[in-house]
Structures are given as structure tokens and as C-alpha cells.
Tab-separated table of N, CA and C in Angstrom:
chain	number	residue	atom	x	y	z
A	1	UNK	N	110.990	115.068	92.997
A	1	UNK	CA	110.125	116.198	92.734
A	1	UNK	C	109.123	116.315	93.874
A	2	UNK	N	108.947	117.489	94.395
A	2	UNK	CA	108.040	117.723	95.502
A	2	UNK	C	106.649	118.039	94.974
A	3	UNK	N	105.652	117.485	95.627
A	3	UNK	CA	104.265	117.705	95.243
A	3	UNK	C	103.765	119.000	95.860
A	4	UNK	N	103.151	119.838	95.040
A	4	UNK	CA	102.590	121.098	95.512
A	4	UNK	C	101.165	120.854	95.991
A	5	UNK	N	100.900	121.136	97.243
A	5	UNK	CA	99.556	121.029	97.796
A	5	UNK	C	99.090	122.411	98.198
A	6	UNK	N	97.896	122.751	97.804
A	6	UNK	CA	97.338	124.030	98.222
A	6	UNK	C	95.979	123.780	98.850
A	7	UNK	N	95.678	124.515	99.916
A	7	UNK	CA	94.414	124.362	100.614
A	7	UNK	C	93.307	125.016	99.802
A	8	UNK	N	92.171	124.319	99.692
A	8	UNK	CA	91.028	124.877	98.980
A	8	UNK	C	90.156	125.649	99.955
A	9	UNK	N	89.126	126.283	99.442
A	9	UNK	CA	88.193	127.023	100.291
A	9	UNK	C	87.333	126.102	101.150
A	10	UNK	N	87.342	124.797	100.869
A	10	UNK	CA	86.483	123.855	101.594
A	10	UNK	C	86.942	123.625	103.015
A	11	UNK	N	88.153	123.995	103.330
A	11	UNK	CA	88.643	123.781	104.683
A	11	UNK	C	90.089	123.362	104.662
A	12	UNK	N	90.646	123.301	105.844
A	12	UNK	CA	92.065	123.002	105.956
A	12	UNK	C	92.413	121.581	105.555
A	13	UNK	N	91.459	120.651	105.649
A	13	UNK	CA	91.769	119.258	105.369
A	13	UNK	C	91.738	118.918	103.889
A	14	UNK	N	91.058	119.688	103.070
A	14	UNK	CA	90.944	119.420	101.646
A	14	UNK	C	91.998	120.228	100.907
A	15	UNK	N	92.899	119.525	100.244
A	15	UNK	CA	93.979	120.199	99.530
A	15	UNK	C	94.020	119.725	98.085
A	16	UNK	N	94.397	120.633	97.190
A	16	UNK	CA	94.550	120.279	95.788
A	16	UNK	C	96.019	119.996	95.515
A	17	UNK	N	96.293	118.822	95.007
A	17	UNK	CA	97.637	118.388	94.632
A	17	UNK	C	97.779	118.647	93.135
A	18	UNK	N	98.329	119.800	92.793
A	18	UNK	CA	98.402	120.221	91.397
A	18	UNK	C	99.289	119.306	90.570
A	19	UNK	N	100.378	118.826	91.141
A	19	UNK	CA	101.305	117.957	90.420
A	19	UNK	C	100.612	116.694	89.929
A	20	UNK	N	99.759	116.124	90.764
A	20	UNK	CA	99.079	114.874	90.422
A	20	UNK	C	97.622	115.070	90.019
A	21	UNK	N	97.171	116.330	89.897
A	21	UNK	CA	95.810	116.675	89.498
A	21	UNK	C	94.785	115.894	90.310
A	22	UNK	N	94.810	116.113	91.628
A	22	UNK	CA	93.895	115.414	92.515
A	22	UNK	C	93.675	116.222	93.783
A	23	UNK	N	92.577	115.939	94.441
A	23	UNK	CA	92.288	116.523	95.745
A	23	UNK	C	92.586	115.466	96.795
A	24	UNK	N	93.189	115.891	97.879
A	24	UNK	CA	93.583	114.977	98.938
A	24	UNK	C	93.023	115.505	100.253
A	25	UNK	N	92.376	114.641	101.009
A	25	UNK	CA	91.943	115.042	102.343
A	25	UNK	C	91.932	113.831	103.249
A	26	UNK	N	91.817	114.093	104.523
A	26	UNK	CA	91.849	113.025	105.509
A	26	UNK	C	90.596	113.094	106.367
A	27	UNK	N	89.919	111.966	106.472
A	27	UNK	CA	88.753	111.850	107.344
A	27	UNK	C	89.239	111.488	108.740
A	28	UNK	N	88.774	112.223	109.734
A	28	UNK	CA	89.146	111.942	111.122
A	28	UNK	C	88.357	110.728	111.597
A	29	UNK	N	89.026	109.578	111.636
A	29	UNK	CA	88.349	108.336	112.016
A	29	UNK	C	87.894	108.343	113.471
A	30	UNK	N	88.437	109.242	114.284
A	30	UNK	CA	88.019	109.354	115.686
A	30	UNK	C	86.962	110.437	115.894
A	31	UNK	N	86.626	111.162	114.835
A	31	UNK	CA	85.652	112.245	114.940
A	31	UNK	C	84.222	111.735	114.937
A	32	UNK	N	83.280	112.662	115.011
A	32	UNK	CA	81.864	112.293	115.064
A	32	UNK	C	81.231	112.150	113.684
A	33	UNK	N	81.787	112.781	112.670
A	33	UNK	CA	81.227	112.701	111.319
A	33	UNK	C	81.537	111.339	110.698
A	34	UNK	N	80.593	110.840	109.917
A	34	UNK	CA	80.839	109.592	109.197
A	34	UNK	C	81.711	109.877	107.985
A	35	UNK	N	82.321	108.834	107.463
A	35	UNK	CA	83.169	109.020	106.280
A	35	UNK	C	82.326	109.483	105.093
A	36	UNK	N	81.084	109.008	104.992
A	36	UNK	CA	80.251	109.439	103.875
A	36	UNK	C	79.907	110.919	103.975
A	37	UNK	N	79.669	111.418	105.174
A	37	UNK	CA	79.407	112.848	105.351
A	37	UNK	C	80.612	113.662	104.916
A	38	UNK	N	81.795	113.229	105.316
A	38	UNK	CA	83.025	113.914	104.927
A	38	UNK	C	83.184	113.922	103.412
A	39	UNK	N	82.942	112.782	102.778
A	39	UNK	CA	83.089	112.668	101.323
A	39	UNK	C	82.065	113.535	100.602
A	40	UNK	N	80.818	113.514	101.053
A	40	UNK	CA	79.766	114.313	100.410
A	40	UNK	C	80.109	115.797	100.457
A	41	UNK	N	80.545	116.284	101.606
A	41	UNK	CA	80.877	117.710	101.714
A	41	UNK	C	82.107	118.062	100.878
A	42	UNK	N	83.084	117.193	100.836
A	42	UNK	CA	84.269	117.453	100.012
A	42	UNK	C	83.902	117.454	98.532
A	43	UNK	N	83.136	116.464	98.086
A	43	UNK	CA	82.725	116.415	96.682
A	43	UNK	C	81.865	117.617	96.311
A	44	UNK	N	80.979	118.012	97.201
A	44	UNK	CA	80.135	119.179	96.934
A	44	UNK	C	80.989	120.422	96.750
A	45	UNK	N	82.015	120.561	97.566
A	45	UNK	CA	82.911	121.709	97.451
A	45	UNK	C	83.721	121.647	96.158
A	46	UNK	N	84.272	120.478	95.869
A	46	UNK	CA	85.097	120.312	94.669
A	46	UNK	C	84.272	120.559	93.407
A	47	UNK	N	83.076	119.973	93.351
A	47	UNK	CA	82.234	120.061	92.158
A	47	UNK	C	81.304	121.269	92.173
A	48	UNK	N	81.421	122.108	93.221
A	48	UNK	CA	80.582	123.290	93.368
A	48	UNK	C	79.101	122.937	93.241
A	49	UNK	N	78.701	121.941	94.046
A	49	UNK	CA	77.334	121.439	94.061
A	49	UNK	C	76.742	121.669	95.444
A	50	UNK	N	75.482	122.052	95.496
A	50	UNK	CA	74.817	122.302	96.773
A	50	UNK	C	74.050	121.057	97.200
A	51	UNK	N	74.589	120.315	98.156
A	51	UNK	CA	73.929	119.086	98.609
A	51	UNK	C	72.624	119.381	99.331
A	52	UNK	N	72.502	120.551	99.939
A	52	UNK	CA	71.273	120.879	100.666
A	52	UNK	C	70.090	121.080	99.718
A	53	UNK	N	70.359	121.331	98.452
A	53	UNK	CA	69.301	121.517	97.464
A	53	UNK	C	68.994	120.234	96.695
A	54	UNK	N	69.596	119.122	97.122
A	54	UNK	CA	69.329	117.839	96.480
A	54	UNK	C	69.991	117.663	95.130
A	55	UNK	N	71.027	118.459	94.852
A	55	UNK	CA	71.713	118.369	93.566
A	55	UNK	C	72.614	117.142	93.465
A	56	UNK	N	72.884	116.498	94.601
A	56	UNK	CA	73.808	115.376	94.603
A	56	UNK	C	73.467	114.425	95.737
A	57	UNK	N	73.470	113.154	95.427
A	57	UNK	CA	73.280	112.121	96.440
A	57	UNK	C	74.343	111.055	96.234
A	58	UNK	N	75.021	110.687	97.290
A	58	UNK	CA	76.049	109.654	97.194
A	58	UNK	C	75.428	108.319	96.795
A	59	UNK	N	74.127	108.139	97.075
A	59	UNK	CA	73.434	106.905	96.693
A	59	UNK	C	73.478	106.662	95.191
A	60	UNK	N	73.684	107.704	94.400
A	60	UNK	CA	73.787	107.546	92.954
A	60	UNK	C	75.050	106.791	92.556
A	61	UNK	N	76.016	106.691	93.473
A	61	UNK	CA	77.312	106.095	93.154
A	61	UNK	C	77.670	104.889	94.005
A	62	UNK	N	77.308	104.934	95.283
A	62	UNK	CA	77.708	103.893	96.225
A	62	UNK	C	76.699	103.882	97.373
A	63	UNK	N	76.576	102.766	98.050
A	63	UNK	CA	75.691	102.679	99.210
A	63	UNK	C	76.400	103.318	100.405
A	64	UNK	N	75.966	104.496	100.849
A	64	UNK	CA	76.648	105.188	101.944
A	64	UNK	C	76.691	104.385	103.242
A	65	UNK	N	75.618	103.662	103.544
A	65	UNK	CA	75.607	102.857	104.771
A	65	UNK	C	76.659	101.757	104.706
A	66	UNK	N	76.772	101.119	103.554
A	66	UNK	CA	77.787	100.072	103.385
A	66	UNK	C	79.188	100.669	103.472
A	67	UNK	N	79.373	101.854	102.911
A	67	UNK	CA	80.680	102.516	102.971
A	67	UNK	C	81.054	102.839	104.416
A	68	UNK	N	80.094	103.345	105.176
A	68	UNK	CA	80.356	103.631	106.593
A	68	UNK	C	80.710	102.356	107.358
A	69	UNK	N	79.966	101.277	107.105
A	69	UNK	CA	80.249	100.011	107.796
A	69	UNK	C	81.597	99.446	107.383
A	70	UNK	N	81.940	99.588	106.121
A	70	UNK	CA	83.201	99.054	105.612
A	70	UNK	C	84.397	99.651	106.346
A	71	UNK	N	84.302	100.936	106.704
A	71	UNK	CA	85.435	101.608	107.341
A	71	UNK	C	85.215	101.912	108.823
A	72	UNK	N	84.178	101.334	109.415
A	72	UNK	CA	83.975	101.519	110.855
A	72	UNK	C	84.881	100.563	111.623
A	73	UNK	N	84.924	100.754	112.924
A	73	UNK	CA	85.748	99.875	113.756
A	73	UNK	C	85.250	98.438	113.647
A	74	UNK	N	86.160	97.496	113.869
A	74	UNK	CA	85.807	96.081	113.852
A	74	UNK	C	84.909	95.764	115.046
A	75	UNK	N	84.305	94.585	115.043
A	75	UNK	CA	83.397	94.172	116.118
A	75	UNK	C	84.072	94.192	117.482
A	76	UNK	N	85.396	93.945	117.510
A	76	UNK	CA	86.112	93.952	118.793
A	76	UNK	C	86.570	95.349	119.204
A	77	UNK	N	86.194	96.374	118.412
A	77	UNK	CA	86.523	97.759	118.749
A	77	UNK	C	87.834	98.269	118.194
A	78	UNK	N	88.601	97.421	117.522
A	78	UNK	CA	89.876	97.864	116.961
A	78	UNK	C	89.653	98.556	115.616
A	79	UNK	N	90.567	99.458	115.292
A	79	UNK	CA	90.500	100.193	114.028
A	79	UNK	C	90.819	99.269	112.856
A	80	UNK	N	90.225	99.567	111.734
A	80	UNK	CA	90.604	98.871	110.500
A	80	UNK	C	91.868	99.544	109.981
A	81	UNK	N	92.849	98.753	109.631
A	81	UNK	CA	94.132	99.330	109.221
A	81	UNK	C	94.441	99.103	107.751
A	82	UNK	N	93.641	98.348	107.058
A	82	UNK	CA	93.932	98.081	105.660
A	82	UNK	C	92.673	98.102	104.824
A	83	UNK	N	92.872	98.193	103.539
A	83	UNK	CA	91.777	98.143	102.593
A	83	UNK	C	91.426	99.503	102.024
A	84	UNK	N	90.831	99.458	100.854
A	84	UNK	CA	90.343	100.679	100.222
A	84	UNK	C	89.210	100.324	99.268
A	85	UNK	N	88.482	101.329	98.863
A	85	UNK	CA	87.408	101.173	97.899
A	85	UNK	C	87.473	102.365	96.946
A	86	UNK	N	87.076	102.134	95.704
A	86	UNK	CA	87.062	103.205	94.704
A	86	UNK	C	85.692	103.233	94.034
A	87	UNK	N	85.223	104.434	93.730
A	87	UNK	CA	83.960	104.591	93.024
A	87	UNK	C	83.976	105.931	92.303
A	88	UNK	N	83.018	106.122	91.424
A	88	UNK	CA	82.886	107.380	90.693
A	88	UNK	C	81.648	108.115	91.195
A	89	UNK	N	81.811	109.394	91.490
A	89	UNK	CA	80.701	110.236	91.932
A	89	UNK	C	80.855	111.605	91.288
A	90	UNK	N	79.783	112.112	90.721
A	90	UNK	CA	79.820	113.405	90.022
A	90	UNK	C	80.960	113.446	89.007
A	91	UNK	N	81.193	112.324	88.343
A	91	UNK	CA	82.241	112.163	87.336
A	91	UNK	C	83.647	112.264	87.911
A	92	UNK	N	83.779	112.264	89.223
A	92	UNK	CA	85.075	112.287	89.907
A	92	UNK	C	85.391	110.875	90.388
A	93	UNK	N	86.638	110.461	90.254
A	93	UNK	CA	87.067	109.172	90.796
A	93	UNK	C	87.436	109.379	92.255
A	94	UNK	N	86.849	108.567	93.134
A	94	UNK	CA	87.042	108.705	94.575
A	94	UNK	C	87.684	107.431	95.115
A	95	UNK	N	88.792	107.585	95.816
A	95	UNK	CA	89.493	106.469	96.453
A	95	UNK	C	89.470	106.710	97.956
A	96	UNK	N	88.919	105.754	98.698
A	96	UNK	CA	88.788	105.868	100.148
A	96	UNK	C	89.622	104.765	100.789
A	97	UNK	N	90.476	105.146	101.734
A	97	UNK	CA	91.377	104.204	102.399
A	97	UNK	C	90.990	104.052	103.865
A	98	UNK	N	91.253	102.865	104.417
A	98	UNK	CA	90.871	102.552	105.797
A	98	UNK	C	91.489	103.505	106.813
A	99	UNK	N	92.637	104.086	106.507
A	99	UNK	CA	93.298	104.994	107.457
A	99	UNK	C	92.688	106.396	107.446
A	100	UNK	N	91.657	106.622	106.615
A	100	UNK	CA	90.991	107.916	106.564
A	100	UNK	C	91.400	108.781	105.387
A	101	UNK	N	92.421	108.374	104.651
A	101	UNK	CA	92.828	109.143	103.479
A	101	UNK	C	91.791	109.000	102.372
A	102	UNK	N	91.477	110.112	101.727
A	102	UNK	CA	90.554	110.112	100.599
A	102	UNK	C	91.200	110.926	99.488
A	103	UNK	N	91.227	110.352	98.293
A	103	UNK	CA	91.798	111.022	97.128
A	103	UNK	C	90.704	111.129	96.078
A	104	UNK	N	90.517	112.330	95.544
A	104	UNK	CA	89.483	112.576	94.547
A	104	UNK	C	90.139	113.147	93.296
A	105	UNK	N	89.927	112.454	92.176
A	105	UNK	CA	90.437	112.928	90.892
A	105	UNK	C	89.308	113.603	90.136
A	106	UNK	N	89.549	114.802	89.606
A	106	UNK	CA	88.524	115.480	88.811
A	106	UNK	C	88.233	114.686	87.535
A	107	UNK	N	87.115	114.990	86.877
A	107	UNK	CA	86.807	114.288	85.626
A	107	UNK	C	87.962	114.408	84.640
A	108	UNK	N	88.235	113.309	83.961
A	108	UNK	CA	89.336	113.334	82.996
A	108	UNK	C	88.893	114.082	81.745
A	109	UNK	N	89.846	114.704	81.111
A	109	UNK	CA	89.576	115.451	79.885
A	109	UNK	C	89.653	114.488	78.713
A	110	UNK	N	88.504	114.156	78.137
A	110	UNK	CA	88.411	113.276	76.976
A	110	UNK	C	89.206	111.995	77.169
A	111	UNK	N	89.075	111.403	78.355
A	111	UNK	CA	89.712	110.113	78.614
A	111	UNK	C	91.217	110.163	78.561
A	112	UNK	N	91.808	110.847	79.486
A	112	UNK	CA	93.265	110.953	79.523
A	112	UNK	C	93.941	109.591	79.586
A	113	UNK	N	93.203	108.573	80.052
A	113	UNK	CA	93.751	107.229	80.085
A	113	UNK	C	94.788	107.006	81.162
A	114	UNK	N	94.859	107.887	82.117
A	114	UNK	CA	95.847	107.776	83.178
A	114	UNK	C	95.381	106.756	84.202
A	115	UNK	N	96.278	105.874	84.628
A	115	UNK	CA	95.960	104.923	85.686
A	115	UNK	C	96.002	105.650	87.016
A	116	UNK	N	94.989	105.422	87.843
A	116	UNK	CA	94.898	106.151	89.102
A	116	UNK	C	94.851	105.219	90.298
A	117	UNK	N	95.314	104.032	90.149
A	117	UNK	CA	95.230	103.061	91.246
A	117	UNK	C	96.404	103.190	92.193
A	118	UNK	N	96.886	104.407	92.389
A	118	UNK	CA	98.021	104.649	93.276
A	118	UNK	C	97.659	104.451	94.724
A	119	UNK	N	98.646	104.531	95.579
A	119	UNK	CA	98.450	104.321	97.011
A	119	UNK	C	97.889	105.535	97.693
A	120	UNK	N	97.757	105.410	98.996
A	120	UNK	CA	97.222	106.512	99.789
A	120	UNK	C	98.254	107.613	99.922
A	121	UNK	N	97.803	108.757	100.387
A	121	UNK	CA	98.665	109.935	100.431
A	121	UNK	C	99.556	110.000	101.648
A	122	UNK	N	99.459	109.055	102.541
A	122	UNK	CA	100.284	109.139	103.750
A	122	UNK	C	101.595	108.436	103.589
């Protein structure tokens, strides 16, 4: 079965995977934006929240500085190739992978009980 992905209004990188009821996007690990900045803007778009008005802070869910350090290059300058972290923000489950893949599940409807510990989207 093929997964249907549709691009959201948030940009070309954020796509809604209707088959799996999740948003999928990729953080450019070589770009200038931090992974936390990418996640905040994606979550704001998904949850229709205005971050500029202080309606949402990633600090409510995870330490953004620690998240950035966790996925930054190693001390010797090489990329991190493994690992992931999961947290809940704005009632959305967020999975961040070392390769830049980020998967966001919308709030579950009355505890659907679905396991979401799946792999990355690549």
C-alpha cells in the first residue's frame, strides 16, 4: 500500500501522511536554522499557533538547547548518524531523528492507543 503524502501550507518540507495520520518533514542538517527552530515553526503551523505572540514555547516540553546539542555535529566535526528522541508538545507526539527526519503525530482522539514508535520516514 502506498502512503499518500500531501504538502501543507507550511512549506514544501512539511507533508501530511494521511495513511499514517502524521506530519513528516526533514530538517536540513547543513542549513543555518537549528533543529528546534524548524520544529517550533512546523508545530506552530500544524497546531495553528502563533509563536511570535508567545502562545507556544518548546521549553514547556523539552530543553531546546539540549535538543540542538543532541543532534549537532560531533566534537570531531562528523555528522551524527544514529539516535532519536521523542517528546510531546502542544499535545502532539514529536519524534526527531539524527538524520533530520521529524515525524509529528496529532493529538490522539480519546486515546487511540496506537503505538507510534516506528522508524524514520527515510
